Amino acid sequence: MDIIGKTVSRKDAWEKVTGQAVYTGDKSESGMLYAEKVISPYGHALIKNMDLSKAKKIKGVKAIITGGNLPLTGEEIQDRYPIACEKVRYHGEVVALVVADTPKCARQAADLIRVVYEPLPVVNTPGQAFDPNAPLVHEQLEQYKKKSTVYPEPGTNIANRSKIRKGDITKGWEKSDVVIEKRFSFNPSDHVAMETRCALGRIEADGKVLITSSSQAPFMIKRLISEYFGIENGNVIVNTPLVGGGYGGKASIQLELLAYIASKAVGGRLVRVQNTREEDILTSPCHIGLEATIKLGCSQEGLLQAAEILYLWDGGAYSDKATSLSRAGAVDCTGPYHIDNVWCDSLCMYTNHPYASPYRGYAHSEVLFAFERTMDGLADKLRLDPLEFRHKNAIRPGDTTPTQVLLNKSNVGNLPECIDRLKTLMEWEKGQKIDLGHHKMKVKGISCVWKTSTIDTNAGSGVILTFNPDGSVNLLSGVVEIGTGTKTVLAQIVSEKLKMKFENVHVQIKVNTQNTPEHWKTVASRGTFMAGRAALQAVDDAIGQLKHLASCVLRAPVEDFEIGRERVYLRDDPSIGLSYKDLAYGYTYPNGNAIGGQIIGRGHYILRHLTYLNPETGAGKPGPEWTVGAQGVEVEFDTREYTYKITKAFSVIDAGKVLNPKMAEGQIMGAMSMGLAFGGRETFYFDDLGRVLNPQLRTYRPLRYGENPEYICEFVETPQIDAPYGSRGVGEHGLLGMPAALGNSLSLAAGVSLNQLPLLPELIWRKKEAANRGDSL
Amino acid sequence: MSEKKSKKVTIDMNINGEKVETDILAADLLLDVIRNNLGLTGAKPGCLNGDCGACTVIINQKPMKSCLTLAIEVGDKEITTIEGLLHSPVQKAFVDEFAFQCGYCTPGFILNSHALLMNDPNPNKEKITEWLSSNICRCTGYKEIENAIQAVMTKTHNKNDSD
Ligand code: FES
Ligand code: FES
């Protein structure tokens, strides 16, 4: 292959290193207005009174919008007003919006709005939410409109219950000689994309709604604005320029609704709504928290027999994407192992916390932290090497998943091989724990990972290829460039299949829902698979047209033609042929006659054979394939101070086929870095009123330059047969096992079970102290 | 509340080798002035609190956070924004080494690295870390950025050797 599997530069490279790259917040127009938010300072409170009088007097204020008269919104359950009405349910919730000439003026007016609140009792953890006597976050749960595939339980704080009933759990326990049960928890945290969310809205005189947004889901914005506000679907047009990092956080629709509402309040003028960093952390959806109880049983020989699992997700104040996350957590509720008997209840709980959006890995790194920590505990009980134990139970073709999908050589990667490679890379035989002297030790921890994507069963993607007169081609796809380089990979796919130079494939980076074919959402590591399939079909379509035209001009049957070097030629006599350039805009004969027309290739792809899950057993096919991997970390631990340094992080992922090595490696490293920060330091600190105490980048600390470990990434290549060139999704997988591997290494180092995140030295110290006092952990 | 009439003042700026005149309020941040008045949107807001470095520009050879700088302070100083760099070795190295993904932090990182190498063509690891830890990149694992800087240093080295 010429270009597949090669490192080629990104199509968006030069604009990004020269400052020419345009993001939503870079757009400005004269006459643009600015919206600023008033947000709730409480986690749960009644809005008793709002005094707008002072704010209204500020010169330049065009409109002040408060709750009421707005539709309820939400992707699966419509439970959220875009601006709070009568009640606030989380710290940061929008209670009013001020639209003014300048951001300063809007801010000044917003600060003058006086709101009187009456604080209510706060639901501060999912466990507390589960208590039958807990205050209700939503009293009207029963009345909300919802999709048929979500199962809320009115009268409780349960927004969704997903059940997995595989095999016979009683039999599973009977066959188990060794049993372990553990509990885990961590608070919500944040994505911290460097670009804070931003949306622009305008309504034209003919009723067209124009939205520009830093979003991973422009087509979903179009669909939802149309649905919520009763606007004809085709009258909503969404633009998405480059997006400054998403990681799932920009797949939720929020500011776009405010931009529309604000524009409507000022007669359709262009309005910008942009988050400050603090608002981006508080007001906009965050990374979900979890409380988990995991009970595992296995035979004397170390074969897993039973898993009984309870997940209580901290979905926050509104269910938006959290119900779907709780479903994804059920779908892959165990680690990547063969277990015949699985019982799981995965509950999305309403709490008075910021609400959740997808986060890289879509509930998998969270589940894996709990599950893989339990696996280490069980290995320890069995006195088995943790890698060996995992190898023994590794999921393989012929096994079934928790939702009872039968796996084959194509729809699951090769986990045993990933484990073997990891073993070598980590020099496992040298020992898991090495004393370095001076109160220092080196420890290793591991985790296996897997993931399928639980996305809409009818999610689709389209690609259009239009030819230029010089024979080069333009690639149009609805995939959003959020940093993952997917459009570069699509260009590689087109270049390979069309046998065209990579430089001659021009990519439109921006998405405009009116002229770009839809790509469901740029999430779930599915861009390359779905858009890649569409691209292949579009190329076939174009090749068909090229050959057809050549067959007319050269008077030979279509089947006799081949393509190569940007030419269509006769297989048996390549000297007879025409270049793409001669055919791109139709063919013109020497006398001026012309036939054909611009070559336009069309392709689409829709995920196949996916089903809804059975509400009682969970049985069903949630996603097209499972990418697997084995990961580890090496940590230097100080046994006196409980501080540590992560020196190395390892990933062996079965990528199916690596399409662009350096870019794939970059995806894995970036994800590992994020996963280590999630595991090691990132969390929201809440007070008793449900307030987030650390909404700034100096109190909420992502990894900085120099705090990263050395990364060791390797790939296994077991092709997914129905994917472009066999490649599997890998955008999220580097993150998945990092918190678990870190937890496993530090638990081993400290000699105590560390079952909370983040793994700060203080947590280790507390656990040690408790253990020394003889408290139960 | 009484409305104070804030007065605009005209300042001269020396930016990317050009002299420009612009009207500002005394309280205007340099970041806002270069983005909104001059249309140079390469410098990005990421926190407006000095924490992320996305707004970094070079002022008199030193990387500075333009969200912590008032426009009125920079009068006669030389400012370089990302738009003022063209085909610099650092930019090339960022492309070759895939030292960016979403690109939002990139102008800040490039300017910071560029200033570092301007001040010290041969910084050691500690120094590089000290300088670059003022910026946050959420997409890459930082290794790629380190590689990019190393690549520039190696190149300058080789060039000097062969001279
Ligand atoms: S915007 Fe200036 S440091 Fe973040
Ligand atoms: S490239 Fe996205 S934050 Fe650095």
mmCIF file of N, CA, C and O in Angstrom, chain A residues 541-568:
data_model
loop_
_atom_site.group_PDB
_atom_site.id
_atom_site.type_symbol
_atom_site.label_atom_id
_atom_site.label_comp_id
_atom_site.label_asym_id
_atom_site.label_seq_id
_atom_site.Cartn_x
_atom_site.Cartn_y
_atom_site.Cartn_z
ATOM 1 N N ASP A 541 -17.764 5.042 -6.351
ATOM 2 C CA ASP A 541 -18.744 5.752 -7.171
ATOM 3 C C ASP A 541 -18.023 6.612 -8.212
ATOM 4 O O ASP A 541 -18.361 6.591 -9.402
ATOM 5 N N ALA A 542 -17.006 7.326 -7.764
ATOM 6 C CA ALA A 542 -16.263 8.199 -8.676
ATOM 7 C C ALA A 542 -15.528 7.381 -9.729
ATOM 8 O O ALA A 542 -15.536 7.719 -10.925
ATOM 9 N N ILE A 543 -14.938 6.285 -9.295
ATOM 10 C CA ILE A 543 -14.209 5.444 -10.253
ATOM 11 C C ILE A 543 -15.174 4.921 -11.322
ATOM 12 O O ILE A 543 -14.865 4.908 -12.522
ATOM 13 N N GLY A 544 -16.368 4.512 -10.880
ATOM 14 C CA GLY A 544 -17.386 4.047 -11.819
ATOM 15 C C GLY A 544 -17.678 5.111 -12.862
ATOM 16 O O GLY A 544 -17.744 4.827 -14.068
ATOM 17 N N GLN A 545 -17.821 6.342 -12.405
ATOM 18 C CA GLN A 545 -18.121 7.435 -13.339
ATOM 19 C C GLN A 545 -16.950 7.685 -14.288
ATOM 20 O O GLN A 545 -17.145 7.901 -15.495
ATOM 21 N N LEU A 546 -15.755 7.642 -13.751
ATOM 22 C CA LEU A 546 -14.563 7.875 -14.587
ATOM 23 C C LEU A 546 -14.455 6.801 -15.663
ATOM 24 O O LEU A 546 -14.207 7.080 -16.843
ATOM 25 N N LYS A 547 -14.676 5.558 -15.241
ATOM 26 C CA LYS A 547 -14.554 4.446 -16.188
ATOM 27 C C LYS A 547 -15.651 4.514 -17.245
ATOM 28 O O LYS A 547 -15.411 4.250 -18.421
ATOM 29 N N HIS A 548 -16.830 4.869 -16.792
ATOM 30 C CA HIS A 548 -17.954 4.941 -17.714
ATOM 31 C C HIS A 548 -17.677 5.979 -18.805
ATOM 32 O O HIS A 548 -17.868 5.723 -20.000
ATOM 33 N N LEU A 549 -17.195 7.112 -18.364
ATOM 34 C CA LEU A 549 -16.900 8.183 -19.321
ATOM 35 C C LEU A 549 -15.770 7.745 -20.260
ATOM 36 O O LEU A 549 -15.851 7.922 -21.485
ATOM 37 N N ALA A 550 -14.747 7.138 -19.683
ATOM 38 C CA ALA A 550 -13.615 6.675 -20.499
ATOM 39 C C ALA A 550 -14.079 5.640 -21.511
ATOM 40 O O ALA A 550 -13.620 5.617 -22.663
ATOM 41 N N SER A 551 -15.007 4.790 -21.078
ATOM 42 C CA SER A 551 -15.484 3.745 -21.986
ATOM 43 C C SER A 551 -16.202 4.350 -23.192
ATOM 44 O O SER A 551 -16.082 3.850 -24.316
ATOM 45 N N CYS A 552 -16.947 5.451 -22.973
ATOM 46 C CA CYS A 552 -17.601 6.132 -24.093
ATOM 47 C C CYS A 552 -16.569 6.736 -25.024
ATOM 48 O O CYS A 552 -16.609 6.545 -26.243
ATOM 49 N N VAL A 553 -15.640 7.459 -24.429
ATOM 50 C CA VAL A 553 -14.682 8.194 -25.240
ATOM 51 C C VAL A 553 -13.768 7.245 -26.000
ATOM 52 O O VAL A 553 -13.493 7.435 -27.185
ATOM 53 N N LEU A 554 -13.336 6.188 -25.314
ATOM 54 C CA LEU A 554 -12.345 5.308 -25.924
ATOM 55 C C LEU A 554 -12.977 4.081 -26.586
ATOM 56 O O LEU A 554 -12.276 3.203 -27.083
ATOM 57 N N ARG A 555 -14.287 4.004 -26.577
ATOM 58 C CA ARG A 555 -15.031 2.928 -27.241
ATOM 59 C C ARG A 555 -14.527 1.544 -26.831
ATOM 60 O O ARG A 555 -14.038 0.768 -27.645
ATOM 61 N N ALA A 556 -14.594 1.292 -25.541
ATOM 62 C CA ALA A 556 -14.206 -0.020 -25.012
ATOM 63 C C ALA A 556 -15.114 -0.324 -23.824
ATOM 64 O O ALA A 556 -15.610 0.600 -23.189
ATOM 65 N N PRO A 557 -15.359 -1.613 -23.549
ATOM 66 C CA PRO A 557 -16.260 -1.921 -22.430
ATOM 67 C C PRO A 557 -15.697 -1.442 -21.086
ATOM 68 O O PRO A 557 -14.478 -1.482 -20.864
ATOM 69 N N VAL A 558 -16.593 -1.024 -20.202
ATOM 70 C CA VAL A 558 -16.212 -0.489 -18.887
ATOM 71 C C VAL A 558 -15.299 -1.464 -18.141
ATOM 72 O O VAL A 558 -14.313 -1.069 -17.523
ATOM 73 N N GLU A 559 -15.619 -2.777 -18.262
ATOM 74 C CA GLU A 559 -14.876 -3.775 -17.486
ATOM 75 C C GLU A 559 -13.406 -3.851 -17.881
ATOM 76 O O GLU A 559 -12.585 -4.384 -17.147
ATOM 77 N N ASP A 560 -13.069 -3.322 -19.039
ATOM 78 C CA ASP A 560 -11.680 -3.429 -19.485
ATOM 79 C C ASP A 560 -10.767 -2.374 -18.865
ATOM 80 O O ASP A 560 -9.564 -2.375 -19.084
ATOM 81 N N PHE A 561 -11.374 -1.451 -18.097
ATOM 82 C CA PHE A 561 -10.562 -0.341 -17.578
ATOM 83 C C PHE A 561 -10.016 -0.588 -16.177
ATOM 84 O O PHE A 561 -10.625 -1.278 -15.365
ATOM 85 N N GLU A 562 -8.881 -0.012 -15.949
ATOM 86 C CA GLU A 562 -8.195 -0.018 -14.653
ATOM 87 C C GLU A 562 -7.924 1.428 -14.283
ATOM 88 O O GLU A 562 -7.936 2.300 -15.159
ATOM 89 N N ILE A 563 -7.607 1.676 -13.018
ATOM 90 C CA ILE A 563 -7.134 3.015 -12.673
ATOM 91 C C ILE A 563 -5.751 2.918 -12.041
ATOM 92 O O ILE A 563 -5.377 1.890 -11.477
ATOM 93 N N GLY A 564 -5.002 3.984 -12.147
ATOM 94 C CA GLY A 564 -3.682 4.057 -11.548
ATOM 95 C C GLY A 564 -3.007 5.335 -11.982
ATOM 96 O O GLY A 564 -3.284 5.847 -13.082
ATOM 97 N N ARG A 565 -2.166 5.881 -11.125
ATOM 98 C CA ARG A 565 -1.444 7.122 -11.429
ATOM 99 C C ARG A 565 -2.364 8.212 -11.962
ATOM 100 O O ARG A 565 -2.050 8.907 -12.919
ATOM 101 N N GLU A 566 -3.519 8.284 -11.388
ATOM 102 C CA GLU A 566 -4.490 9.314 -11.744
ATOM 103 C C GLU A 566 -4.895 9.233 -13.214
ATOM 104 O O GLU A 566 -5.111 10.243 -13.880
ATOM 105 N N ARG A 567 -4.959 7.988 -13.707
ATOM 106 C CA ARG A 567 -5.404 7.756 -15.077
ATOM 107 C C ARG A 567 -6.394 6.609 -15.102
ATOM 108 O O ARG A 567 -6.355 5.725 -14.251
ATOM 109 N N VAL A 568 -7.238 6.602 -16.150
ATOM 110 C CA VAL A 568 -8.086 5.449 -16.427
ATOM 111 C C VAL A 568 -7.535 4.850 -17.712
ATOM 112 O O VAL A 568 -7.408 5.556 -18.711
#
